[in-house]
mmCIF file of C-alpha atoms and ligand atoms in Angstrom:
data_model
loop_
_atom_site.group_PDB
_atom_site.id
_atom_site.type_symbol
_atom_site.label_atom_id
_atom_site.label_comp_id
_atom_site.label_asym_id
_atom_site.label_seq_id
_atom_site.Cartn_x
_atom_site.Cartn_y
_atom_site.Cartn_z
ATOM 1 C CA MET A 1 -26.431 190.267 135.485
ATOM 2 C CA GLN A 2 -27.920 186.870 134.848
ATOM 3 C CA PRO A 3 -31.380 186.136 133.303
ATOM 4 C CA GLN A 4 -32.725 185.072 136.772
ATOM 5 C CA HIS A 5 -32.195 188.580 138.016
ATOM 6 C CA ASN A 6 -35.601 189.973 137.146
ATOM 7 C CA ILE A 7 -37.091 192.718 139.309
ATOM 8 C CA ARG A 8 -38.719 190.273 141.631
ATOM 9 C CA ARG A 9 -35.500 188.557 142.362
ATOM 10 C CA LEU A 10 -33.643 191.865 142.834
ATOM 11 C CA VAL A 11 -36.297 193.146 145.223
ATOM 12 C CA GLU A 12 -35.968 189.847 147.135
ATOM 13 C CA LEU A 13 -32.274 190.288 147.509
ATOM 14 C CA TYR A 14 -32.513 193.871 148.441
ATOM 15 C CA SER A 15 -35.127 193.327 151.086
ATOM 16 C CA ALA A 16 -33.003 190.517 152.656
ATOM 17 C CA MET A 17 -29.908 192.805 152.777
ATOM 18 C CA CYS A 18 -31.919 195.679 154.169
ATOM 19 C CA ARG A 19 -33.262 193.386 156.948
ATOM 20 C CA ILE A 20 -29.654 192.385 157.895
ATOM 21 C CA ARG A 21 -28.500 195.997 157.917
ATOM 22 C CA ALA A 22 -31.522 197.053 159.929
ATOM 23 C CA PHE A 23 -31.172 194.336 162.509
ATOM 24 C CA GLU A 24 -27.427 195.110 163.156
ATOM 25 C CA THR A 25 -27.931 198.899 163.165
ATOM 26 C CA ALA A 26 -30.763 198.581 165.717
ATOM 27 C CA ALA A 27 -28.566 196.167 167.826
ATOM 28 C CA LEU A 28 -25.662 198.441 167.785
ATOM 29 C CA THR A 29 -27.884 201.313 169.061
ATOM 30 C CA ALA A 30 -29.184 199.107 171.814
ATOM 31 C CA HIS A 31 -25.731 198.052 172.680
ATOM 32 C CA LYS A 32 -24.630 201.739 173.075
ATOM 33 C CA GLU A 33 -27.568 202.206 175.435
ATOM 34 C CA GLY A 34 -25.969 199.534 177.532
ATOM 35 C CA VAL A 35 -29.000 197.080 177.245
ATOM 36 C CA ILE A 36 -27.258 194.271 175.319
ATOM 37 C CA PRO A 37 -24.618 192.530 177.334
ATOM 38 C CA GLY A 38 -21.255 191.504 175.659
ATOM 39 C CA PRO A 39 -19.773 192.664 172.388
ATOM 40 C CA LEU A 40 -21.489 192.488 169.118
ATOM 41 C CA HIS A 41 -19.628 191.368 165.878
ATOM 42 C CA VAL A 42 -21.618 193.003 163.019
ATOM 43 C CA SER A 43 -21.276 192.366 159.376
ATOM 44 C CA ILE A 44 -22.223 195.792 158.061
ATOM 45 C CA GLY A 45 -21.042 195.904 154.447
ATOM 46 C CA GLN A 46 -20.907 192.148 154.059
ATOM 47 C CA GLU A 47 -24.724 191.508 153.677
ATOM 48 C CA GLY A 48 -24.429 190.472 150.067
ATOM 49 C CA VAL A 49 -22.636 187.274 150.985
ATOM 50 C CA ALA A 50 -25.099 185.939 153.497
ATOM 51 C CA THR A 51 -27.980 187.032 151.265
ATOM 52 C CA GLY A 52 -26.635 185.756 147.947
ATOM 53 C CA VAL A 53 -25.886 182.264 149.386
ATOM 54 C CA CYS A 54 -28.758 181.720 151.724
ATOM 55 C CA LEU A 55 -31.505 182.818 149.202
ATOM 56 C CA ASN A 56 -30.325 179.652 147.196
ATOM 57 C CA LEU A 57 -31.132 177.402 150.103
ATOM 58 C CA ARG A 58 -34.053 175.297 151.111
ATOM 59 C CA ALA A 59 -35.366 175.159 154.571
ATOM 60 C CA SER A 60 -34.158 171.717 154.982
ATOM 61 C CA ASP A 61 -30.543 172.808 154.196
ATOM 62 C CA ARG A 62 -28.193 173.325 157.230
ATOM 63 C CA ILE A 63 -25.832 176.215 157.830
ATOM 64 C CA THR A 64 -23.131 176.963 160.418
ATOM 65 C CA SER A 65 -21.691 180.364 160.996
ATOM 66 C CA ASN A 66 -19.027 182.109 162.855
ATOM 67 C CA HIS A 67 -18.774 184.982 165.416
ATOM 68 C CA ARG A 68 -20.230 187.315 162.781
ATOM 69 C CA GLY A 69 -23.382 185.468 162.213
ATOM 70 C CA HIS A 70 -26.511 187.660 162.386
ATOM 71 C CA GLY A 71 -26.768 187.931 158.696
ATOM 72 C CA HIS A 72 -26.446 184.248 158.007
ATOM 73 C CA ALA A 73 -29.149 183.425 160.527
ATOM 74 C CA LEU A 74 -31.501 186.083 159.253
ATOM 75 C CA ALA A 75 -30.953 185.137 155.595
ATOM 76 C CA LYS A 76 -31.611 181.557 156.419
ATOM 77 C CA GLY A 77 -34.956 182.505 158.012
ATOM 78 C CA ALA A 78 -34.186 182.540 161.673
ATOM 79 C CA GLY A 79 -36.968 184.282 163.685
ATOM 80 C CA VAL A 80 -36.077 187.903 164.434
ATOM 81 C CA GLN A 81 -37.818 188.034 167.828
ATOM 82 C CA GLY A 82 -35.890 185.038 169.044
ATOM 83 C CA MET A 83 -32.684 186.565 167.661
ATOM 84 C CA MET A 84 -33.114 189.958 169.241
ATOM 85 C CA ARG A 85 -34.142 188.470 172.485
ATOM 86 C CA GLU A 86 -31.014 186.296 172.412
ATOM 87 C CA LEU A 87 -28.873 189.358 172.005
ATOM 88 C CA PHE A 88 -30.547 190.816 175.026
ATOM 89 C CA GLY A 89 -30.156 187.619 177.123
ATOM 90 C CA ARG A 90 -33.899 187.271 177.550
ATOM 91 C CA GLU A 91 -36.379 184.442 177.728
ATOM 92 C CA GLY A 92 -37.663 183.613 174.345
ATOM 93 C CA GLY A 93 -34.265 183.993 172.770
ATOM 94 C CA HIS A 94 -33.325 181.240 170.362
ATOM 95 C CA CYS A 95 -31.007 179.772 172.988
ATOM 96 C CA ARG A 96 -33.197 181.033 175.903
ATOM 97 C CA GLY A 97 -30.845 183.947 176.322
ATOM 98 C CA LYS A 98 -27.848 181.785 177.279
ATOM 99 C CA GLY A 99 -25.964 181.981 173.951
ATOM 100 C CA GLY A 100 -26.016 185.642 173.072
ATOM 101 C CA SER A 101 -24.912 187.091 169.738
ATOM 102 C CA MET A 102 -22.062 184.762 169.025
ATOM 103 C CA HIS A 103 -24.096 181.595 169.630
ATOM 104 C CA ILE A 104 -27.470 182.063 167.876
ATOM 105 C CA ALA A 105 -28.988 178.722 166.575
ATOM 106 C CA ASP A 106 -32.351 178.152 165.134
ATOM 107 C CA PHE A 107 -32.629 174.493 164.282
ATOM 108 C CA SER A 108 -36.175 175.039 163.070
ATOM 109 C CA VAL A 109 -34.643 176.586 159.910
ATOM 110 C CA GLY A 110 -31.501 174.637 159.795
ATOM 111 C CA MET A 111 -29.341 177.216 161.445
ATOM 112 C CA LEU A 112 -27.076 174.897 163.477
ATOM 113 C CA GLY A 113 -25.238 177.759 165.258
ATOM 114 C CA ALA A 114 -22.996 180.805 165.155
ATOM 115 C CA ASN A 115 -19.677 180.094 166.907
ATOM 116 C CA GLY A 116 -17.312 182.105 169.036
ATOM 117 C CA VAL A 117 -14.433 179.759 168.186
ATOM 118 C CA VAL A 118 -12.819 180.779 164.966
ATOM 119 C CA SER A 119 -13.278 177.849 162.457
ATOM 120 C CA GLY A 120 -15.503 176.005 164.966
ATOM 121 C CA GLY A 121 -18.366 175.852 162.583
ATOM 122 C CA ILE A 122 -16.344 174.011 159.910
ATOM 123 C CA PRO A 123 -16.315 170.487 161.579
ATOM 124 C CA ILE A 124 -19.951 171.023 162.573
ATOM 125 C CA ALA A 125 -21.095 171.675 158.938
ATOM 126 C CA VAL A 126 -18.985 168.658 157.736
ATOM 127 C CA GLY A 127 -20.556 166.419 160.426
ATOM 128 C CA ALA A 128 -23.982 167.621 159.393
ATOM 129 C CA ALA A 129 -23.231 166.918 155.730
ATOM 130 C CA GLN A 130 -21.996 163.445 156.585
ATOM 131 C CA GLY A 131 -25.214 162.821 158.552
ATOM 132 C CA LEU A 132 -27.256 164.220 155.501
ATOM 133 C CA LYS A 133 -25.325 161.808 153.192
ATOM 134 C CA MET A 134 -25.827 158.753 155.496
ATOM 135 C CA THR A 135 -29.603 159.372 155.689
ATOM 136 C CA LYS A 136 -29.720 159.899 151.896
ATOM 137 C CA SER A 137 -31.144 163.280 152.353
ATOM 138 C CA ASP A 138 -31.079 165.732 149.429
ATOM 139 C CA ALA A 139 -30.434 168.578 151.767
ATOM 140 C CA ILE A 140 -26.842 170.168 151.963
ATOM 141 C CA ALA A 141 -24.807 171.950 154.514
ATOM 142 C CA VAL A 142 -23.326 175.387 154.038
ATOM 143 C CA CYS A 143 -20.511 176.632 156.276
ATOM 144 C CA PHE A 144 -19.703 180.351 156.560
ATOM 145 C CA PHE A 145 -16.341 181.390 157.919
ATOM 146 C CA GLY A 146 -13.875 184.272 157.716
ATOM 147 C CA ASP A 147 -10.519 184.448 155.993
ATOM 148 C CA GLY A 148 -8.944 184.174 159.522
ATOM 149 C CA ALA A 149 -10.392 180.748 159.903
ATOM 150 C CA ILE A 150 -8.273 179.223 157.116
ATOM 151 C CA ASN A 151 -5.240 179.514 159.212
ATOM 152 C CA ARG A 152 -6.573 177.117 161.858
ATOM 153 C CA GLY A 153 -6.497 173.302 161.898
ATOM 154 C CA PRO A 154 -10.218 172.648 161.628
ATOM 155 C CA PHE A 155 -10.210 174.185 158.033
ATOM 156 C CA LEU A 156 -7.643 171.505 156.872
ATOM 157 C CA GLU A 157 -9.461 168.662 158.812
ATOM 158 C CA GLY A 158 -12.828 169.736 157.518
ATOM 159 C CA LEU A 159 -12.054 170.063 153.932
ATOM 160 C CA ASN A 160 -10.045 166.841 154.032
ATOM 161 C CA TRP A 161 -12.925 164.871 155.496
ATOM 162 C CA ALA A 162 -15.487 166.534 153.216
ATOM 163 C CA ALA A 163 -13.409 165.672 150.105
ATOM 164 C CA LEU A 164 -12.559 162.185 151.195
ATOM 165 C CA TYR A 165 -16.249 161.288 151.834
ATOM 166 C CA HIS A 166 -17.550 163.393 148.916
ATOM 167 C CA LEU A 167 -19.870 165.194 151.320
ATOM 168 C CA PRO A 168 -22.741 167.677 150.284
ATOM 169 C CA VAL A 169 -21.114 170.845 151.747
ATOM 170 C CA LEU A 170 -20.473 174.214 150.379
ATOM 171 C CA PHE A 171 -17.738 176.197 152.224
ATOM 172 C CA VAL A 172 -18.169 179.952 152.014
ATOM 173 C CA CYS A 173 -15.091 182.017 152.892
ATOM 174 C CA GLU A 174 -16.196 185.578 153.668
ATOM 175 C CA ASP A 175 -13.011 187.218 152.924
ATOM 176 C CA ASN A 176 -13.084 190.745 154.261
ATOM 177 C CA GLY A 177 -9.299 191.156 154.144
ATOM 178 C CA VAL A 178 -8.778 191.214 157.884
ATOM 179 C CA ALA A 179 -8.815 188.858 160.754
ATOM 180 C CA ALA A 180 -10.264 190.936 163.584
ATOM 181 C CA PHE A 181 -7.630 193.801 163.471
ATOM 182 C CA THR A 182 -4.919 192.044 161.505
ATOM 183 C CA ARG A 183 -4.558 192.212 157.654
ATOM 184 C CA THR A 184 -5.017 188.786 156.038
ATOM 185 C CA GLU A 185 -1.764 188.882 154.196
ATOM 186 C CA ALA A 186 0.163 189.421 157.439
ATOM 187 C CA VAL A 187 -0.996 186.056 158.771
ATOM 188 C CA THR A 188 -1.653 183.915 155.730
ATOM 189 C CA ALA A 189 1.097 182.120 153.777
ATOM 190 C CA GLY A 190 0.806 181.042 150.210
ATOM 191 C CA PRO A 191 -1.695 182.002 147.448
ATOM 192 C CA GLY A 192 -4.752 181.672 149.811
ATOM 193 C CA VAL A 193 -7.992 179.908 150.337
ATOM 194 C CA ILE A 194 -8.702 178.663 146.808
ATOM 195 C CA ALA A 195 -5.183 177.054 146.407
ATOM 196 C CA ARG A 196 -5.464 175.473 149.873
ATOM 197 C CA ALA A 197 -8.980 174.010 148.984
ATOM 198 C CA ALA A 198 -7.684 172.837 145.504
ATOM 199 C CA SER A 199 -4.812 171.036 147.156
ATOM 200 C CA LEU A 200 -7.404 168.930 148.976
ATOM 201 C CA GLY A 201 -9.454 168.298 145.781
ATOM 202 C CA VAL A 202 -12.191 170.844 146.656
ATOM 203 C CA PRO A 203 -12.911 173.102 143.667
ATOM 204 C CA GLY A 204 -13.363 176.728 144.558
ATOM 205 C CA GLU A 205 -14.111 179.967 142.897
ATOM 206 C CA THR A 206 -13.826 183.587 143.912
ATOM 207 C CA VAL A 207 -16.685 186.043 143.531
ATOM 208 C CA ASP A 208 -17.170 189.858 144.377
ATOM 209 C CA GLY A 209 -19.054 189.560 147.727
ATOM 210 C CA ASN A 210 -20.204 193.125 147.396
ATOM 211 C CA ASP A 211 -22.027 192.211 144.190
ATOM 212 C CA VAL A 212 -25.029 190.292 145.619
ATOM 213 C CA MET A 213 -26.223 189.274 142.087
ATOM 214 C CA ALA A 214 -22.728 187.799 141.444
ATOM 215 C CA VAL A 215 -22.947 185.930 144.712
ATOM 216 C CA ASP A 216 -26.485 184.765 143.932
ATOM 217 C CA GLU A 217 -25.430 183.408 140.534
ATOM 218 C CA ALA A 218 -22.277 181.623 141.841
ATOM 219 C CA ALA A 219 -24.076 180.198 144.882
ATOM 220 C CA GLY A 220 -26.941 178.983 142.846
ATOM 221 C CA ARG A 221 -24.627 176.981 140.666
ATOM 222 C CA LEU A 222 -22.377 175.641 143.364
ATOM 223 C CA VAL A 223 -25.378 174.726 145.634
ATOM 224 C CA ALA A 224 -26.809 172.748 142.552
ATOM 225 C CA GLU A 225 -23.543 170.948 142.094
ATOM 226 C CA VAL A 226 -23.264 170.081 145.657
ATOM 227 C CA ARG A 227 -26.837 168.987 145.892
ATOM 228 C CA SER A 228 -26.446 166.719 142.747
ATOM 229 C CA GLY A 229 -23.813 164.717 144.577
ATOM 230 C CA LYS A 230 -20.600 166.221 143.028
ATOM 231 C CA GLY A 231 -18.978 166.652 146.423
ATOM 232 C CA PRO A 232 -17.912 169.703 148.338
ATOM 233 C CA ARG A 233 -17.313 173.184 146.765
ATOM 234 C CA LEU A 234 -15.736 176.350 148.097
ATOM 235 C CA LEU A 235 -16.787 179.947 147.398
ATOM 236 C CA GLN A 236 -14.471 182.745 148.249
ATOM 237 C CA ALA A 237 -16.507 185.969 148.550
ATOM 238 C CA ARG A 238 -14.299 189.111 148.751
ATOM 239 C CA THR A 239 -16.035 191.798 150.785
ATOM 240 C CA TYR A 240 -15.345 194.585 153.230
ATOM 241 C CA ARG A 241 -16.453 195.068 156.786
ATOM 242 C CA ILE A 242 -17.298 198.744 157.094
ATOM 243 C CA THR A 243 -17.537 198.724 160.842
ATOM 244 C CA GLY A 244 -14.752 197.658 163.428
ATOM 245 C CA HIS A 245 -14.187 194.155 164.752
ATOM 246 C CA THR A 246 -16.596 194.476 167.591
ATOM 247 C CA SER A 247 -19.310 197.010 168.799
ATOM 248 C CA THR A 248 -16.732 198.620 170.976
ATOM 249 C CA ASP A 249 -14.005 199.017 168.227
ATOM 250 C CA ALA A 250 -14.147 202.348 166.601
ATOM 251 C CA ALA A 251 -11.713 201.043 163.910
ATOM 252 C CA ALA A 252 -9.381 203.944 164.381
ATOM 253 C CA TRP A 253 -6.655 201.533 163.180
ATOM 254 C CA ARG A 254 -7.967 201.699 159.662
ATOM 255 C CA ASP A 255 -7.161 204.200 156.950
ATOM 256 C CA PRO A 256 -10.305 206.453 156.781
ATOM 257 C CA ALA A 257 -9.725 206.736 152.850
ATOM 258 C CA GLU A 258 -10.011 202.916 152.665
ATOM 259 C CA VAL A 259 -13.312 202.947 154.569
ATOM 260 C CA ALA A 260 -14.698 205.827 152.477
ATOM 261 C CA ALA A 261 -13.761 203.904 149.302
ATOM 262 C CA ALA A 262 -15.404 200.758 150.627
ATOM 263 C CA LYS A 263 -18.573 202.666 151.336
ATOM 264 C CA THR A 264 -18.881 203.542 147.589
ATOM 265 C CA ARG A 265 -19.079 199.808 147.062
ATOM 266 C CA ASP A 266 -21.781 199.247 149.694
ATOM 267 C CA PRO A 267 -23.897 196.297 148.390
ATOM 268 C CA ILE A 268 -27.122 197.718 149.457
ATOM 269 C CA GLU A 269 -26.521 201.136 147.923
ATOM 270 C CA LYS A 270 -25.372 199.380 144.750
ATOM 271 C CA LEU A 271 -28.579 197.426 144.478
ATOM 272 C CA ALA A 272 -30.739 200.319 145.309
ATOM 273 C CA ASN A 273 -29.272 202.311 142.487
ATOM 274 C CA LEU A 274 -29.638 199.459 140.032
ATOM 275 C CA LEU A 275 -33.331 199.068 141.127
ATOM 276 C CA SER A 276 -33.791 202.706 140.438
ATOM 277 C CA GLU A 277 -32.189 202.411 137.046
ATOM 278 C CA ARG A 278 -34.481 199.420 136.191
ATOM 279 C CA GLY A 279 -37.534 201.759 137.009
ATOM 280 C CA VAL A 280 -38.524 200.857 140.528
ATOM 281 C CA ALA A 281 -39.979 203.823 142.195
ATOM 282 C CA ALA A 282 -37.853 205.567 144.925
ATOM 283 C CA SER A 283 -40.821 205.280 147.217
ATOM 284 C CA GLU A 284 -40.779 201.463 146.793
ATOM 285 C CA ILE A 285 -37.086 201.261 147.371
ATOM 286 C CA ASP A 286 -37.282 203.506 150.511
ATOM 287 C CA GLY A 287 -40.408 201.497 151.681
ATOM 288 C CA ILE A 288 -38.468 198.224 151.717
ATOM 289 C CA ARG A 289 -35.785 199.827 153.786
ATOM 290 C CA SER A 290 -38.209 201.498 156.271
ATOM 291 C CA ALA A 291 -40.177 198.337 156.611
ATOM 292 C CA ALA A 292 -37.015 196.530 157.684
ATOM 293 C CA GLU A 293 -36.188 199.316 160.137
ATOM 294 C CA ALA A 294 -39.730 199.228 161.587
ATOM 295 C CA GLU A 295 -39.499 195.372 161.959
ATOM 296 C CA MET A 296 -36.298 195.681 163.834
ATOM 297 C CA ALA A 297 -37.365 198.535 166.087
ATOM 298 C CA GLU A 298 -40.334 196.402 167.079
ATOM 299 C CA ALA A 299 -37.987 193.433 167.784
ATOM 300 C CA VAL A 300 -35.861 195.767 170.069
ATOM 301 C CA ALA A 301 -38.892 196.958 171.903
ATOM 302 C CA ASP A 302 -40.100 193.383 172.345
ATOM 303 C CA ALA A 303 -36.693 192.302 173.672
ATOM 304 C CA LYS A 304 -36.415 195.203 176.093
ATOM 305 C CA ALA A 305 -39.814 194.203 177.524
ATOM 306 C CA ALA A 306 -39.187 190.468 177.567
ATOM 307 C CA PRO A 307 -38.635 188.749 180.960
ATOM 308 C CA TRP A 308 -35.247 187.530 182.062
ATOM 309 C CA PRO A 309 -34.875 183.810 182.025
ATOM 310 C CA ASP A 310 -35.572 182.002 185.176
ATOM 311 C CA GLU A 311 -32.353 181.242 186.978
ATOM 312 C CA ALA A 312 -33.427 177.646 187.502
ATOM 313 C CA ILE A 313 -32.827 177.002 183.868
ATOM 314 C CA ALA A 314 -29.189 178.103 184.070
ATOM 315 C CA TYR A 315 -27.825 174.671 183.881
ATOM 316 C CA ASP A 316 -30.388 173.124 181.513
ATOM 317 C CA ASP A 317 -29.019 172.221 178.016
ATOM 318 C CA VAL A 318 -25.384 172.613 179.173
ATOM 319 C CA GLN A 319 -22.817 170.275 180.644
ATOM 320 C CA ASP A 320 -23.588 170.217 184.440
ATOM 321 C CA VAL A 321 -20.187 169.442 185.860
ATOM 322 C CA GLY A 322 -19.691 173.107 186.850
ATOM 323 C CA ALA A 323 -23.274 173.219 188.145
ATOM 324 C CA VAL A 324 -22.497 170.248 190.546
ATOM 325 C CA ALA A 325 -19.159 171.709 191.505
ATOM 326 C CA PHE A 326 -20.657 175.034 192.532
ATOM 327 C CA GLY A 327 -23.757 173.632 194.143
ATOM 328 C CA GLY A 328 -26.241 173.827 191.259
ATOM 329 C CA ARG A 329 -28.665 171.072 190.213
ATOM 330 C CA ALA A 330 -27.090 167.777 189.148
HETATM 331 C C1 LIG B 1 -9.829 179.702 168.138
HETATM 332 C C2 LIG B 1 -9.948 181.233 168.369
HETATM 333 N N1 LIG B 1 -8.807 182.062 168.360
HETATM 334 C C3 LIG B 1 -8.895 183.313 168.472
HETATM 335 C C4 LIG B 1 -10.115 183.912 168.647
HETATM 336 C C5 LIG B 1 -10.108 185.489 168.757
HETATM 337 N N2 LIG B 1 -10.691 186.015 167.626
HETATM 338 C C6 LIG B 1 -11.986 186.330 167.477
HETATM 339 S S1 LIG B 1 -12.475 186.878 165.963
HETATM 340 C C7 LIG B 1 -10.806 186.605 165.212
HETATM 341 C C8 LIG B 1 -10.514 186.864 163.913
HETATM 342 C C9 LIG B 1 -11.350 186.154 162.901
HETATM 343 O O1 LIG B 1 -10.989 186.567 161.690
HETATM 344 P P1 LIG B 1 -12.008 186.194 160.472
HETATM 345 O O2 LIG B 1 -12.468 184.790 160.668
HETATM 346 O O3 LIG B 1 -11.357 186.585 159.207
HETATM 347 O O4 LIG B 1 -13.316 187.110 160.750
HETATM 348 P P2 LIG B 1 -13.481 188.657 160.947
HETATM 349 O O5 LIG B 1 -13.596 188.919 162.357
HETATM 350 O O6 LIG B 1 -12.230 189.343 160.458
HETATM 351 O O7 LIG B 1 -14.671 189.095 160.213
HETATM 352 C C10 LIG B 1 -10.045 186.141 166.382
HETATM 353 C C11 LIG B 1 -8.680 185.859 166.180
HETATM 354 C C12 LIG B 1 -11.210 183.091 168.709
HETATM 355 N N3 LIG B 1 -12.427 183.654 168.898
HETATM 356 N N4 LIG B 1 -11.103 181.800 168.597
#
C-alpha cells in the first residue's frame, strides 16, 4: 500500500469498481430477459484494471478500448444513461443506439471507443497520441487491450510508431490468461508482452491487476512519465475474467476449481475487506455497493422506456455506400 492510499482514495477506488460490477450485472440480467440485442462481453473480475488506470487520468486524456470495454468507459466518466441506452439500441445511446456494447464511445470524456476488432483500438490510440503531440497538448492517450491482441499486427505497428515518434501513450495489456476461450500460452510465442514491448524500446512493467491499489500506484507513476514527455510505456495487468467470454457462454470449458480460486481474489471483495480492517463501517461499505446497484437499476429502467431511434437516422454517421446500393439516402 502506498501513502496515497488513504481512506478517501480507497473509497473512491471501491466505488468505481462497484459501479462497473453493478452496470455489467444489471446488463447481464437484462440480456437474459432478451431486451438487449447481441452478445455482451463483460469484465467481471477485471474491474481493478480499468479503475486503477482511469482514476489517474484527466478529463482531457483519451482512451481506447476493446470488445470488453464497459469498465474502461465507466471509469473514464462516460455517462451511464447513454451507455445503457446504447446496449439496448435506443435513442440517447452514446452512438444513438447504432454501436451497441462493443462500440461505445463518449468523446465528451475522451472515450474514443470500444472496438469489436481485436487490437483495433491500438492504432487509434497511437493516432490520438500523435495528434496530441502535434498540437502540444499535455493530455495523453491510454490504450486498453487484451493479451489476445498482442498476437495481431496492429500491436507491432502501434508500439513501433509510438516508440519511433516518442508519443504520449500508455499501453495497458489486460492479461486475463485467455483469448476468448483459448489459453494465452497456446497461441503466444516467446516470453510475452513485456519482452515484445522492450524489443521495440517501450519500457513495461507487470502488476497484479486484481490489486487495485497496485494498479493505481503503477498507473499513477507511468501516466506521469508519459505526460512528462518520456515516451510510451506499457503496463501488463494480470487478472482473471470470472465470467465466460460472452453473455451466452456459460464457461463450462473452464475448471470450476480455477474459477473458485479466482473468486477468492476478487478485487472488489479484497478492497471491501481492507476497508473494513481500516475501520470503515459495514453499513458504509454496503451502502456504496447498493448505491451503485440502484444507479444501474435506474439506468436499465430508463433504457427500457427509451424510444427506438428513428429509422431515418440509420445511415447518418456511417459510410453511405450501402445505403445508396440498397435504396437508402445518399
Ligand atoms: C481481428 C479479430 N479477430 C478475431 C476476433 C474474434 N475474437 C473476439 S474476442 C477474441 C479474443 C480476444 O482475446 P483478448 O484480447 O485476450 O480478450 P478476452 O476476450 O480474452 O478478454 C477473438 C479472437 C475479432 N473480434 N477480431
